[in-house]
Structures are given as C-alpha cells and as structure tokens.
Amino acid sequence: MAVGGGLLRGLVSPAGGAAAWLPCHELFASWHHWLPSLPRLRPPASDGFKLLLVLLLFSAALAEVRYIASSSMAPTLRPGDRAVAEKVTYLFRRPSIGDIVFFKVPTAVQNYGVNKDAVFIKRVLATPGDFIEVRQGQLIVNGVAQKEHYTATHALYTMEAMRLPEGHVFVMGDNRNNSCDSRAW
C-alpha cells in the first residue's frame, strides 16, 4: 500500500522514514549493548525444585521423623506413633532431666542380637553425678522421690542406688515394666 492514501496514513514519519516512527528506535539500534545483560530465563519449576531439594537436605540435617515401634514409651508414645527427632539442640547443651531422646542402640544391647542400626527412644531421668535408685516402685533421684505423671504404672522392681559417671545419662522408658533401658546396660 502506498503511504499517501489508505490505512497507513500517519504511521510513517515523512521526515525520518520507516525507522524513525518506532518508539524505541534508538534502543533497537543498539540492541547488542543491552541484550547480553538480560537475565537468563529459566522455567519457574526448576527454581522451586532446587529450593525444595535444599530444604529437604537442610531439614534432614536438622531433624528426622521416627516411627515408634514398641510400647516402651507408652502412654506418652504408643506403637505406630511418629515423632520428630530434632538433631541440633545437643550441639549447644547437654541432655536435661525429662528430655525424650533418640539414640543408637548401645553396644551392650547389640551383643544380645539387637540390630546395630536400631534407634531407641527413652526419657532422661538422671544426669552425670546424680544418684538414682528405684525403691518400692518409686524412682528416687538424689534422695528425692520423683513425681512422674507420664509413666504407665509404678515399677514392679527395685534397683540399687548408683551414681552416674561423667559423660553418661540415665534413660528409661515411660512404660517402666516393659522397657529395655539403662537398668539393663
């Protein structure tokens, strides 16, 4: 179509020709200067996947979900329950009385055929230097009978008083009559 009549009237500048009417003609004339500086376009899903992967790896280093296989911690945790084992706290402090802890099976228990990769879950009841005993079904730490609202029943056994050595904690399951714990090893 001719510029003088028809549909294109007014779109082409008579002074500058076809290139002059483009609103960003100067920008396009120097495209090679700005094009390399544009960010690379990636599919949005790849960033989300990378973020998810980093979060999963990071969270695996901080915590893990554990399946409760036995009744040794009943009624607090029952078989089939799941619990999150947080892994960072004990890098900054020692276990405290009342903490529920996950740990690898002690060597003494492995000698009786328990898989070395098994993980136990118990409650910390005494820390280094404490005296601990069980008399008439009652847990006694440093001469003081403990009020344990979380146990299934009172213990049906006695345990002679002992002092915990440095670097050790004394752990027991809340189901005292059905728990393989520090009393045994």
PDB file of C-alpha atoms in Angstrom, residues 63-134:
ATOM      1  CA  ALA A  63      15.504 -33.332  62.165  1.00  0.00           C
ATOM      2  CA  GLU A  64      14.011 -36.615  61.076  1.00  0.00           C
ATOM      3  CA  VAL A  65      10.713 -38.369  61.552  1.00  0.00           C
ATOM      4  CA  ARG A  66      10.872 -41.593  63.574  1.00  0.00           C
ATOM      5  CA  TYR A  67       8.364 -44.423  63.780  1.00  0.00           C
ATOM      6  CA  ILE A  68       7.616 -45.699  67.288  1.00  0.00           C
ATOM      7  CA  ALA A  69       7.878 -49.490  67.091  1.00  0.00           C
ATOM      8  CA  SER A  70       7.497 -50.601  70.719  1.00  0.00           C
ATOM      9  CA  SER A  71       5.402 -49.813  73.777  1.00  0.00           C
ATOM     10  CA  SER A  72       8.391 -48.895  75.971  1.00  0.00           C
ATOM     11  CA  MET A  73       7.378 -45.195  75.981  1.00  0.00           C
ATOM     12  CA  ALA A  74       3.627 -45.756  76.488  1.00  0.00           C
ATOM     13  CA  PRO A  75       1.459 -43.949  77.401  1.00  0.00           C
ATOM     14  CA  THR A  76       3.451 -40.935  76.107  1.00  0.00           C
ATOM     15  CA  LEU A  77       4.226 -42.523  72.730  1.00  0.00           C
ATOM     16  CA  ARG A  78       2.403 -45.613  71.514  1.00  0.00           C
ATOM     17  CA  PRO A  79       3.391 -48.165  68.857  1.00  0.00           C
ATOM     18  CA  GLY A  80       2.620 -46.747  65.426  1.00  0.00           C
ATOM     19  CA  ASP A  81       3.055 -43.112  66.508  1.00  0.00           C
ATOM     20  CA  ARG A  82       5.521 -40.911  64.679  1.00  0.00           C
ATOM     21  CA  ALA A  83       7.789 -38.425  66.392  1.00  0.00           C
ATOM     22  CA  VAL A  84      10.189 -35.796  65.086  1.00  0.00           C
ATOM     23  CA  ALA A  85      13.744 -36.223  66.309  1.00  0.00           C
ATOM     24  CA  GLU A  86      15.387 -32.783  66.360  1.00  0.00           C
ATOM     25  CA  LYS A  87      19.170 -33.050  65.940  1.00  0.00           C
ATOM     26  CA  VAL A  88      20.571 -29.618  66.802  1.00  0.00           C
ATOM     27  CA  THR A  89      19.833 -28.941  70.485  1.00  0.00           C
ATOM     28  CA  TYR A  90      22.516 -31.197  71.933  1.00  0.00           C
ATOM     29  CA  LEU A  91      25.198 -29.463  69.906  1.00  0.00           C
ATOM     30  CA  PHE A  92      24.643 -26.494  72.230  1.00  0.00           C
ATOM     31  CA  ARG A  93      23.625 -28.071  75.539  1.00  0.00           C
ATOM     32  CA  ARG A  94      23.641 -31.383  77.395  1.00  0.00           C
ATOM     33  CA  PRO A  95      20.521 -33.512  77.807  1.00  0.00           C
ATOM     34  CA  SER A  96      18.332 -32.436  80.724  1.00  0.00           C
ATOM     35  CA  ILE A  97      16.133 -34.452  83.058  1.00  0.00           C
ATOM     36  CA  GLY A  98      12.775 -35.025  81.395  1.00  0.00           C
ATOM     37  CA  ASP A  99      14.059 -34.799  77.803  1.00  0.00           C
ATOM     38  CA  ILE A 100      12.887 -37.524  75.455  1.00  0.00           C
ATOM     39  CA  VAL A 101      15.867 -38.643  73.398  1.00  0.00           C
ATOM     40  CA  PHE A 102      16.520 -40.870  70.385  1.00  0.00           C
ATOM     41  CA  PHE A 103      19.805 -42.757  70.261  1.00  0.00           C
ATOM     42  CA  LYS A 104      21.544 -45.665  68.561  1.00  0.00           C
ATOM     43  CA  VAL A 105      21.429 -48.990  70.344  1.00  0.00           C
ATOM     44  CA  PRO A 106      24.217 -49.308  72.946  1.00  0.00           C
ATOM     45  CA  THR A 107      26.923 -51.892  72.258  1.00  0.00           C
ATOM     46  CA  ALA A 108      25.849 -53.936  75.295  1.00  0.00           C
ATOM     47  CA  VAL A 109      22.419 -54.462  73.712  1.00  0.00           C
ATOM     48  CA  GLN A 110      23.900 -55.247  70.291  1.00  0.00           C
ATOM     49  CA  ASN A 111      25.681 -58.184  71.912  1.00  0.00           C
ATOM     50  CA  TYR A 112      22.233 -59.697  72.584  1.00  0.00           C
ATOM     51  CA  GLY A 113      21.273 -59.635  68.910  1.00  0.00           C
ATOM     52  CA  VAL A 114      19.612 -56.228  68.572  1.00  0.00           C
ATOM     53  CA  ASN A 115      20.351 -54.659  65.179  1.00  0.00           C
ATOM     54  CA  LYS A 116      23.102 -52.041  65.462  1.00  0.00           C
ATOM     55  CA  ASP A 117      21.088 -49.645  63.270  1.00  0.00           C
ATOM     56  CA  ALA A 118      18.058 -49.725  65.573  1.00  0.00           C
ATOM     57  CA  VAL A 119      17.167 -46.483  67.353  1.00  0.00           C
ATOM     58  CA  PHE A 120      15.848 -46.347  70.918  1.00  0.00           C
ATOM     59  CA  ILE A 121      13.651 -43.638  72.370  1.00  0.00           C
ATOM     60  CA  LYS A 122      13.716 -43.039  76.146  1.00  0.00           C
ATOM     61  CA  ARG A 123      13.333 -40.297  78.758  1.00  0.00           C
ATOM     62  CA  VAL A 124      16.380 -38.832  80.532  1.00  0.00           C
ATOM     63  CA  LEU A 125      15.952 -39.330  84.305  1.00  0.00           C
ATOM     64  CA  ALA A 126      19.392 -38.553  85.696  1.00  0.00           C
ATOM     65  CA  THR A 127      22.498 -36.708  84.556  1.00  0.00           C
ATOM     66  CA  PRO A 128      26.213 -37.091  85.435  1.00  0.00           C
ATOM     67  CA  GLY A 129      26.873 -37.109  89.169  1.00  0.00           C
ATOM     68  CA  ASP A 130      23.253 -37.925  90.133  1.00  0.00           C
ATOM     69  CA  PHE A 131      22.355 -40.832  92.419  1.00  0.00           C
ATOM     70  CA  ILE A 132      19.444 -42.881  91.112  1.00  0.00           C
ATOM     71  CA  GLU A 133      17.506 -45.832  92.521  1.00  0.00           C
ATOM     72  CA  VAL A 134      14.079 -47.485  92.471  1.00  0.00           C
TER      73      VAL A 134
END
